Coordinates of C-alpha atoms and ligand atoms in Angstrom, one line a residue:
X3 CA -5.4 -184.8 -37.6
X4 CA -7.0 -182.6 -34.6
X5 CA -8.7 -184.2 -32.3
X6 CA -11.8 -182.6 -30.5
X7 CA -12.6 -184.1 -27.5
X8 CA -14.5 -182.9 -24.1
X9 CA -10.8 -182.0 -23.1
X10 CA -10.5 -179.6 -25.5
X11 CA -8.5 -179.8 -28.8
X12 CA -5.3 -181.3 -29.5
X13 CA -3.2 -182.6 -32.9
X14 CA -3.0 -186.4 -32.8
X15 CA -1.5 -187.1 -36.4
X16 CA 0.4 -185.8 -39.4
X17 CA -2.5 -186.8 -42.0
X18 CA -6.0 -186.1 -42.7
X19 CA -8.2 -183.0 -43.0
X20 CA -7.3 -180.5 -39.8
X21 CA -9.2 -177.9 -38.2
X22 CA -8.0 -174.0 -37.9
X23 CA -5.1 -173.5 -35.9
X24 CA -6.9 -171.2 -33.5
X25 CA -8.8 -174.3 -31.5
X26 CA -4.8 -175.9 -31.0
X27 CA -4.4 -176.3 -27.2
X28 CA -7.7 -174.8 -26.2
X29 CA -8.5 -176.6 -23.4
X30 CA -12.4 -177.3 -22.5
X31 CA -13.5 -175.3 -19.1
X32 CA -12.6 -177.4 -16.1
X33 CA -16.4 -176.2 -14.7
X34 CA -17.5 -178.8 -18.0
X35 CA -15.1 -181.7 -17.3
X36 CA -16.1 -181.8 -13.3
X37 CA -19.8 -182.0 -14.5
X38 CA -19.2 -184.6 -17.2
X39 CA -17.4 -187.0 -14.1
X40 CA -20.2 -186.4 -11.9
X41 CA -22.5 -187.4 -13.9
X42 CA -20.7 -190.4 -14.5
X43 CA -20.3 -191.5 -11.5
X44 CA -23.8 -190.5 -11.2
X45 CA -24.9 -192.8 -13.6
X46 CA -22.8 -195.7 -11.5
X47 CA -25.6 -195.1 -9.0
X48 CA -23.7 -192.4 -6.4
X49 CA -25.3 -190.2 -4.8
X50 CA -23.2 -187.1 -5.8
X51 CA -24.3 -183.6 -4.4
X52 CA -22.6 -181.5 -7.8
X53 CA -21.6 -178.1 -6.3
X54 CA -19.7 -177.1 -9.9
X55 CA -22.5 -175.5 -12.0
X56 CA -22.9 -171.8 -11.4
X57 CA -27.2 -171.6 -12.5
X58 CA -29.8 -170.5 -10.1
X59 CA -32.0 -173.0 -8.6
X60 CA -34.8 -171.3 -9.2
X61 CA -37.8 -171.0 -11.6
X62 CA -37.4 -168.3 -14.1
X63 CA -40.5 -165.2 -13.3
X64 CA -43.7 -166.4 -14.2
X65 CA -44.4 -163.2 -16.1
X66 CA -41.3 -163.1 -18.0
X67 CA -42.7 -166.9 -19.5
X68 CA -46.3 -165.7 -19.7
X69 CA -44.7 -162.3 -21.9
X70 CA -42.9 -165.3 -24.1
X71 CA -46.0 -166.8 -24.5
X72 CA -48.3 -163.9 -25.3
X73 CA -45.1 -162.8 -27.5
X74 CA -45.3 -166.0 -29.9
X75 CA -49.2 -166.3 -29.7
X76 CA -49.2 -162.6 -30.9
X77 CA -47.1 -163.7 -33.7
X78 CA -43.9 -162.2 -32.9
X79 CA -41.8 -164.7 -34.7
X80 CA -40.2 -163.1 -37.6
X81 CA -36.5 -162.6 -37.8
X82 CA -35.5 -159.9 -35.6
X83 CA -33.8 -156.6 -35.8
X84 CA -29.6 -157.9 -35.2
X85 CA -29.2 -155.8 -32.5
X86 CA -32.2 -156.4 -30.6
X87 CA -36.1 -155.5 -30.4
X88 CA -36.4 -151.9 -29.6
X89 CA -38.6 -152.9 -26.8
X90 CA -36.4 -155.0 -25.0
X91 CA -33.8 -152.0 -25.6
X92 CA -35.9 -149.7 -24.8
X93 CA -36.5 -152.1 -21.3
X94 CA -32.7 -152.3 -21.1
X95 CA -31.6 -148.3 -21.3
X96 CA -34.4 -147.8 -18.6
X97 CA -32.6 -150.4 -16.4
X98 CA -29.2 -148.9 -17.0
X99 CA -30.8 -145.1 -16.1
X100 CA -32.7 -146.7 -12.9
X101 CA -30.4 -149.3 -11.6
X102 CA -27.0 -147.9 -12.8
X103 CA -27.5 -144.1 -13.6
X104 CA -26.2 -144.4 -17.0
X105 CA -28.0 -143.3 -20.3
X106 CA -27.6 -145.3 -23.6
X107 CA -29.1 -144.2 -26.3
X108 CA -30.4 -147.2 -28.7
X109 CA -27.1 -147.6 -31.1
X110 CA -25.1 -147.8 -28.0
X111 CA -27.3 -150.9 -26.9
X112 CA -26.7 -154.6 -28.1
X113 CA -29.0 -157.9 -27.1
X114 CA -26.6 -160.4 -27.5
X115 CA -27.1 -165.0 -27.1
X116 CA -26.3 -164.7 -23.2
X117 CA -23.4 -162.5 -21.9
X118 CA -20.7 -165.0 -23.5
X119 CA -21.4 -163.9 -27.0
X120 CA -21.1 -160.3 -25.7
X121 CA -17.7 -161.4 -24.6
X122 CA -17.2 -163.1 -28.3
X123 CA -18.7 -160.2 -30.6
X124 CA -16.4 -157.5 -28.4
X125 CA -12.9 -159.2 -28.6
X126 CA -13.4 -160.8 -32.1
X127 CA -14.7 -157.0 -33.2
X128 CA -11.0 -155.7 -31.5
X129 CA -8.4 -158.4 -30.9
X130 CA -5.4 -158.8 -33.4
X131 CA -3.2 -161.4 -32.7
X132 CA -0.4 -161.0 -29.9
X133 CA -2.9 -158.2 -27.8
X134 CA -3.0 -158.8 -24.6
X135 CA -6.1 -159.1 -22.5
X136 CA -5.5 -158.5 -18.3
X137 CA -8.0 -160.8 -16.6
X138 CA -7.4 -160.3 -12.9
X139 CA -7.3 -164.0 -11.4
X140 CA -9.5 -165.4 -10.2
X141 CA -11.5 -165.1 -13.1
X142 CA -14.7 -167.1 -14.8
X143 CA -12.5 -169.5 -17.8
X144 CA -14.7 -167.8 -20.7
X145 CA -12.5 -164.4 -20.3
X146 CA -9.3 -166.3 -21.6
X147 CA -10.1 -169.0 -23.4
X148 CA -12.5 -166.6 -25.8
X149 CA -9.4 -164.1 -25.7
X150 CA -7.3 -166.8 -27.2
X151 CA -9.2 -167.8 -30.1
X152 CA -8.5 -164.4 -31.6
X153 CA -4.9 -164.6 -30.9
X154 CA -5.2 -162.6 -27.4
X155 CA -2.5 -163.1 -25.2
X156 CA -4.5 -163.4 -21.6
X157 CA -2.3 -161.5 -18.4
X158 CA -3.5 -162.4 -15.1
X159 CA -3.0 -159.8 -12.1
X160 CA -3.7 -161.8 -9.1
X161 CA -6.1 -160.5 -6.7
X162 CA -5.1 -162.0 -3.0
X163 CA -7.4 -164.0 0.0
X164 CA -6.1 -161.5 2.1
X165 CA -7.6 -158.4 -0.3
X166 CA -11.0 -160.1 -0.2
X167 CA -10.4 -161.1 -3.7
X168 CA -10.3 -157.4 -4.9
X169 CA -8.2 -156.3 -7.7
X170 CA -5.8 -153.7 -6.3
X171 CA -4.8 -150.7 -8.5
X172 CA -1.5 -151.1 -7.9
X173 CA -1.5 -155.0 -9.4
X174 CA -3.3 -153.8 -12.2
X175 CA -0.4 -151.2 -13.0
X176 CA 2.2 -153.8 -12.6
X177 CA 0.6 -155.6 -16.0
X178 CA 0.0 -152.9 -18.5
X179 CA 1.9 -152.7 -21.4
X180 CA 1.6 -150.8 -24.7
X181 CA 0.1 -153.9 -25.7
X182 CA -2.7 -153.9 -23.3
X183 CA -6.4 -154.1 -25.4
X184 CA -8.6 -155.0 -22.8
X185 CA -9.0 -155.1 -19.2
X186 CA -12.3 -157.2 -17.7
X187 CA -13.8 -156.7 -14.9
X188 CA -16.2 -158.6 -12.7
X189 CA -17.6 -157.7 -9.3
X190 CA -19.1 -158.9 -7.6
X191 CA -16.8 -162.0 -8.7
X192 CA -17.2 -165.6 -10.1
X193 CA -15.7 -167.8 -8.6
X194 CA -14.3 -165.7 -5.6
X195 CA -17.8 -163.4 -4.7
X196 CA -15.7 -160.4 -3.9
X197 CA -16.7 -156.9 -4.9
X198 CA -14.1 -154.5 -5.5
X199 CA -14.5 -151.4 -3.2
X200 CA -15.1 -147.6 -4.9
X201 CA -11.9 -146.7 -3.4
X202 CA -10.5 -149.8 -5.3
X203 CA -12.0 -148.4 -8.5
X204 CA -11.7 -145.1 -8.7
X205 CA -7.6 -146.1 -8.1
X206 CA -8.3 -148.7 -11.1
X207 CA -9.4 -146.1 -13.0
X208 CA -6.3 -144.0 -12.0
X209 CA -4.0 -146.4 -13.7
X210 CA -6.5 -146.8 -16.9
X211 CA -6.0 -142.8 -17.6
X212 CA -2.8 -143.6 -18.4
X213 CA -3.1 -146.3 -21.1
X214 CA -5.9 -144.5 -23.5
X215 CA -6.1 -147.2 -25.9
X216 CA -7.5 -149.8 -23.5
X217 CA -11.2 -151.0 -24.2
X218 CA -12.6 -152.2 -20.4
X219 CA -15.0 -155.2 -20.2
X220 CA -17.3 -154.4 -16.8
X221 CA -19.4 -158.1 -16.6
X222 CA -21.9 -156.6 -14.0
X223 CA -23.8 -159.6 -14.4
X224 CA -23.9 -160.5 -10.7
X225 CA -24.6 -157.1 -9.8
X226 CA -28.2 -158.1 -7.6
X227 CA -26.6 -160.6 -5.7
X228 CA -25.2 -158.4 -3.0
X229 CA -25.3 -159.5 0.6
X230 CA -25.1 -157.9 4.3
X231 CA -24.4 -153.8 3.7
X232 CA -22.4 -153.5 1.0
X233 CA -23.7 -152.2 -2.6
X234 CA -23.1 -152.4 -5.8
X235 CA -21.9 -149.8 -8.8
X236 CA -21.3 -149.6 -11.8
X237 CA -17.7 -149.2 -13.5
X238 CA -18.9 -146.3 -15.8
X239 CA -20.5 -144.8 -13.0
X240 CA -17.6 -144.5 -10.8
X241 CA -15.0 -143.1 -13.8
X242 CA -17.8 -141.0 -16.2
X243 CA -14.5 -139.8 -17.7
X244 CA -13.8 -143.2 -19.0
X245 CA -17.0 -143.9 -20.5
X246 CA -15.7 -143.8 -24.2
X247 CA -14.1 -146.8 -23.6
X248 CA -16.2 -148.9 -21.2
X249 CA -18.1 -151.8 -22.5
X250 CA -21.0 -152.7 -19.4
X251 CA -22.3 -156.1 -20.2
X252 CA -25.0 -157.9 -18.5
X253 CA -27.5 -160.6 -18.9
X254 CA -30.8 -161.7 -17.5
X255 CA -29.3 -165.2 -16.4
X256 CA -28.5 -165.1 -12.8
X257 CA -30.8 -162.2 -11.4
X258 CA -33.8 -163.7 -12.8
X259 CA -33.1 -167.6 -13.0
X260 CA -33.0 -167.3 -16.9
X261 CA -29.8 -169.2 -18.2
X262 CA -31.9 -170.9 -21.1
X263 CA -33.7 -168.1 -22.9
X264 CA -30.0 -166.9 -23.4
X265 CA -30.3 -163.4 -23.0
X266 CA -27.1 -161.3 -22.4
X267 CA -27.0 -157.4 -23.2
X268 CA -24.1 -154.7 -23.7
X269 CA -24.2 -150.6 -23.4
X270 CA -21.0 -148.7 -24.7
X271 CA -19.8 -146.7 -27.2
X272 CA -21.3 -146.6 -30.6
X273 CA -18.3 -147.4 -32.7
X274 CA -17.6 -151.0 -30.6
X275 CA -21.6 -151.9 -30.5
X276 CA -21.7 -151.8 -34.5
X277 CA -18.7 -153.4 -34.9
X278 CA -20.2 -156.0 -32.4
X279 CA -23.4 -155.7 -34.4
X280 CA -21.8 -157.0 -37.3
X281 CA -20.1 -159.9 -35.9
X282 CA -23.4 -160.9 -34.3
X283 CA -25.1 -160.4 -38.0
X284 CA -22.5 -162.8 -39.6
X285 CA -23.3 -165.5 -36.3
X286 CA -26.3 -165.8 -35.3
X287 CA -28.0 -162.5 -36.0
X288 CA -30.9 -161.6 -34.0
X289 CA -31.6 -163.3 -30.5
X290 CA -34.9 -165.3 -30.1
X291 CA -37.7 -163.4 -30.3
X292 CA -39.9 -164.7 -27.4
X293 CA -36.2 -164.7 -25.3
X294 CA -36.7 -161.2 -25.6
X295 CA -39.9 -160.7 -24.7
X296 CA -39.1 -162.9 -21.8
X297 CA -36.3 -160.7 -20.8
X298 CA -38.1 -157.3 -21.5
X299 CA -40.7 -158.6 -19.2
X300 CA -38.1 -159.6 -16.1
X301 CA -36.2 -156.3 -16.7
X302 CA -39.5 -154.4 -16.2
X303 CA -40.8 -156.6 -13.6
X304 CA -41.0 -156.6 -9.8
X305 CA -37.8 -156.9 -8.0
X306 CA -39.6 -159.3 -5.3
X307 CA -37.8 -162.6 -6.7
X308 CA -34.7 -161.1 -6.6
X309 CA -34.9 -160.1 -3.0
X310 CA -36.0 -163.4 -2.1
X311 CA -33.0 -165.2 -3.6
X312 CA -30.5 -162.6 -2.1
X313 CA -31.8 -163.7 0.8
X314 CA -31.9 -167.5 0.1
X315 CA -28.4 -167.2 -1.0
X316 CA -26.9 -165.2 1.9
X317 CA -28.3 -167.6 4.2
X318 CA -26.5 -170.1 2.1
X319 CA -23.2 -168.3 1.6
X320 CA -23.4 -168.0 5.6
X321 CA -23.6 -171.7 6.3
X322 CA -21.2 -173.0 4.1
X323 CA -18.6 -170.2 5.3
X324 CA -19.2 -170.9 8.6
X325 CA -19.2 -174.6 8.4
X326 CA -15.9 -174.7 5.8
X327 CA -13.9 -172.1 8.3
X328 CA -14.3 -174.6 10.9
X329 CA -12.7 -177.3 8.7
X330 CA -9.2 -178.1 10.4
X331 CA -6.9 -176.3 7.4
X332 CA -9.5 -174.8 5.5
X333 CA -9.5 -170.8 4.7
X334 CA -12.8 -169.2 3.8
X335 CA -12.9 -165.7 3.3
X336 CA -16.6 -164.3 3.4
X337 CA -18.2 -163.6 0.0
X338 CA -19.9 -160.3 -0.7
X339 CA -21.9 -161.0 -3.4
X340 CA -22.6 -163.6 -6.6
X341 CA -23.7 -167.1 -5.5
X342 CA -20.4 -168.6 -4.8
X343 CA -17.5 -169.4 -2.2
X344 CA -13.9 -169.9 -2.5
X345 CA -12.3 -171.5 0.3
X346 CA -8.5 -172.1 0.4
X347 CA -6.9 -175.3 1.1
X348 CA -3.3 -174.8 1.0
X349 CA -2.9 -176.9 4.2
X350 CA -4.8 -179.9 2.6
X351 CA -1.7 -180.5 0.0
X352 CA 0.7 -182.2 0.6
X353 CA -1.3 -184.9 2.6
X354 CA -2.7 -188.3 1.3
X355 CA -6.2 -189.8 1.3
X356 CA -7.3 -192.9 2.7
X357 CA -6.7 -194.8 -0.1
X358 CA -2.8 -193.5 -0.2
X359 CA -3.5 -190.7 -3.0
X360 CA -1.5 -187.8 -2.4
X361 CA -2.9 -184.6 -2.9
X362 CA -0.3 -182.6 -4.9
X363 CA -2.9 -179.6 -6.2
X364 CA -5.8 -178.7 -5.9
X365 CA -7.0 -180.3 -8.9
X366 CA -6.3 -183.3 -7.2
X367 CA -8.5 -182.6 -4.1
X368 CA -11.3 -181.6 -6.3
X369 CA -10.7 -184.9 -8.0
X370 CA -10.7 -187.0 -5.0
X371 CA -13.2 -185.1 -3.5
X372 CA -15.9 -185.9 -5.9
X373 CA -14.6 -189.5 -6.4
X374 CA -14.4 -190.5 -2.3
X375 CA -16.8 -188.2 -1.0
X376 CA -19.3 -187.8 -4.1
X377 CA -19.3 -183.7 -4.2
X378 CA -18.9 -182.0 -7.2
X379 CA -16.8 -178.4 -6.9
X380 CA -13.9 -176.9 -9.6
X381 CA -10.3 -176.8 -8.9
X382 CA -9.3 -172.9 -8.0
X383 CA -6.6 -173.9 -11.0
X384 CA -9.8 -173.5 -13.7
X385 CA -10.4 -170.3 -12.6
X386 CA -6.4 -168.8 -12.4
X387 CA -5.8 -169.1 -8.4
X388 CA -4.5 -172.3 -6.6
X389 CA -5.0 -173.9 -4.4
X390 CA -8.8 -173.0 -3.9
X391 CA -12.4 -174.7 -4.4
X392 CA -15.1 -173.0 -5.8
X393 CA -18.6 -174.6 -4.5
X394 CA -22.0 -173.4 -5.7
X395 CA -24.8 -172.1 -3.3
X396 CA -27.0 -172.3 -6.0
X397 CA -28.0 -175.7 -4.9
X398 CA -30.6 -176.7 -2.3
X399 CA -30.0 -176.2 1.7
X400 CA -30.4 -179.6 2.3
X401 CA -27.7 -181.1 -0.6
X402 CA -25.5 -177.4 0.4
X403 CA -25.4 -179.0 4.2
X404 CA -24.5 -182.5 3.5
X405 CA -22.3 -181.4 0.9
X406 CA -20.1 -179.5 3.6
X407 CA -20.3 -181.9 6.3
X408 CA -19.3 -184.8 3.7
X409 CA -16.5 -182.0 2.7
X410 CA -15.4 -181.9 6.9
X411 CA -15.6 -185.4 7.0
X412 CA -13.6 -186.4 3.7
X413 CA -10.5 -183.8 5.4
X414 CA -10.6 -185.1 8.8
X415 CA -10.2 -188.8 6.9
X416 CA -6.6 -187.1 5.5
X417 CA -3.3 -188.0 6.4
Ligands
PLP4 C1 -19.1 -163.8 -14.7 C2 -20.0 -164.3 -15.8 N1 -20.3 -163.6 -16.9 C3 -21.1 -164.0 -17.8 C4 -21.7 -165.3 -17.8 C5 -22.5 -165.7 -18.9 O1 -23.8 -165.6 -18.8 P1 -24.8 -166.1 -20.0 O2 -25.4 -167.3 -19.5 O3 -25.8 -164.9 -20.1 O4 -24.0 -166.3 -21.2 C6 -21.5 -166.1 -16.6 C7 -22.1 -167.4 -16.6 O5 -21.7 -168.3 -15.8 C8 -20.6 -165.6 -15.6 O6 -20.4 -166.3 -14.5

């Protein structure tokens, strides 16, 4: 029998009716399995400060709602088109021309249930068993584990602390094969923040000339939340040659505080968005129709709310990297973007807690962490790169401070 469990899935006898072959040793995200213990221990009556949930703490645009609500009382309710509303694609090609300077046309435009089913509709629409997908490491655990459920073999580059988390060209090369489908991209990053500098690209995009059958994933979904000078662009931008090929994927989740209405969008060649289209039309067809009037709305809207949480989170990301590089055997390199840091705790293992646990990984730090010092973060190992943390700063100044100085406190107590 298989067992599904919030662990993930795993046989547990020789008898009864199974499930399909593709779930076998498809662990859950790690992200889930922190949440699921702090609330637990939650529910004991600790006061845990959770760090592991990467979702604005913000309220989604008040005229993105009020477009949702005019949308349903104006009876927009039917099914929708699979692909999208035109409106919200018409919404979504001016962003791409404005924000990225690229021009989609409406076939090469997909609305999608958040940016993971853009993820699933492109690599169930192009993986055959045994391909292999490069996911540079660190890397957000929805890359892989959707990869593998179509028989994609995952390949994980490393990209180094001492890089700023950016993928180098040259450790991109070193993982092509003839078998190479997909490369994803994502800068700036989850979990590390980094951006990847042009220079970076355009030497990415060197080594990509060479392998012509590669599709690229660019998950630009992160693209607002840029801090100090640096700026953002766009994949297809930087290699127009390559454009055949690139898939640009984003979402209106982090930039306008809209995780719920589950709005994700794609732009890229024709032949991949119909092939998307009908794996989307054999799911879950067309997205919600007020979602998309909520999202047509944000996309169109001022950009004053997402100034103000650049700013809220930079402040953030500053105080929790200045506080954590001050932690006797922390590392904290600075992030340039997304809502996230990753310090590294190499000098941490190896030592015991108060209580005599050693701290082999770490997983086991995270673990002890949340259970000694009640705060919630995700092993580095869920993401692809030990020994690191990842903490949220989309959480409240207040719980962010006491969060770190409970963080100092719970390392000085190690021996
Ligand atoms: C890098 C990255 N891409 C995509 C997503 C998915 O976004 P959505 O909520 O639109 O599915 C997330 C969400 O955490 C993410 O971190």
């Amino acid at each position: 029998m298989t067992e599904v469990s919030g662990t993930g899935v795993s046989e547990v006898g020789a008898s009864g009716p199974r499930l399909a072959k593709r779930l076998e040793g498809l662990p859950a995200p790690a992200t889930i399995e922190m949440a699921r213990r702090a609330r637990a221990l939650r529910a004991e009556g600790h006061n845990v400060i959770s760090l592991a949930l990467g979702e604005p703490d913000f309220a989604t645009p008040s005229y993105a709602v009020e477009a949702a609500h005019r949308a349903a009382l104006a009876g927009d309710t039917k099914y929708p088109p699979v692909d999208g509303k035109p409106a919200l694609k018409a919404a979504i090609a001016r962003k791409f021309s404005r924000e990225n300077g690229l021009a989609f046309e409406p076939d090469e435009l997909i609305v999608c249930n958040g940016g993971k089913q853009v993820i699933f509709n492109a690599f169930m629409a192009t993986i055959n068993p045994g391909d292999e997908v490069v996911v540079p490491a660190p890397y957000w655990v929805s890359y892989p584990l959707i990869a593998r459920m179509f028989g994609g073999i995952p390949v994980h580059p490393e990209c180094d602390e001492v890089d700023g988390f950016s993928l180098r060209p040259e450790r991109l090369a070193a993982v092509m094969t003839s078998k190479t489908k997909w490369l994803v991209l994502n800068f700036p990053n989850n979990p590390s923040g980094a951006l990847c500098t042009d220079e970076d690209l355009r030497g990415i995009a060197a080594v990509l000339r060479d392998y012509p059958d590669v599709w690229i994933l660019s998950d630009e979904i992160y693209e607002h939340l840029v801090f100090d000078n640096h700026s953002f662009r766009s994949f297809a931008a930087i290699a127009p040659d390559l454009r055949g090929r690139v898939l640009t994927m984003n979402g209106v989740a982090k930039a306008y505080a809209m995780t719920g209405w589950r709005v994700g969008y794609a732009g890229g060649p024709r032949e991949l968005i119909a092939a998307m289209r009908v794996v989307q039309g054999n799911a879950t067809s067309g997205v919600c129709t007020v979602a998309q009037a909520a999202a047509a709305a944000a996309l169109d809207g001022p950009s004053d709310m997402i100034r103000e949480m650049v700013s809220t989170y930079a402040r953030r990301r500053s105080m929790v990297v200045d506080t954590l590089q001050a932690v006797p055997g922390f590392t904290c390199a600075v992030p340039s973007g997304a809502f996230y840091a990753y310090p590294g705790i190499a000098a941490c293992l190896g030592k015991t807690t108060r209580d005599g646990r050693l701290l082999r990984t770490d997983t086991d730090f995270a673990m002890a962490l949340l259970e000694q010092a009640y705060v919630a973060t995700v092993p580095g190992s869920a993401f692809g790169l030990s020994p690191y943390l990842r903490l949220s700063c989309a959480t409240a100044d207040a719980d962010l401070k006491e969060a770190c100085a409970r963080i100092a406190r719970f390392v000085e107590t190690l021996r």
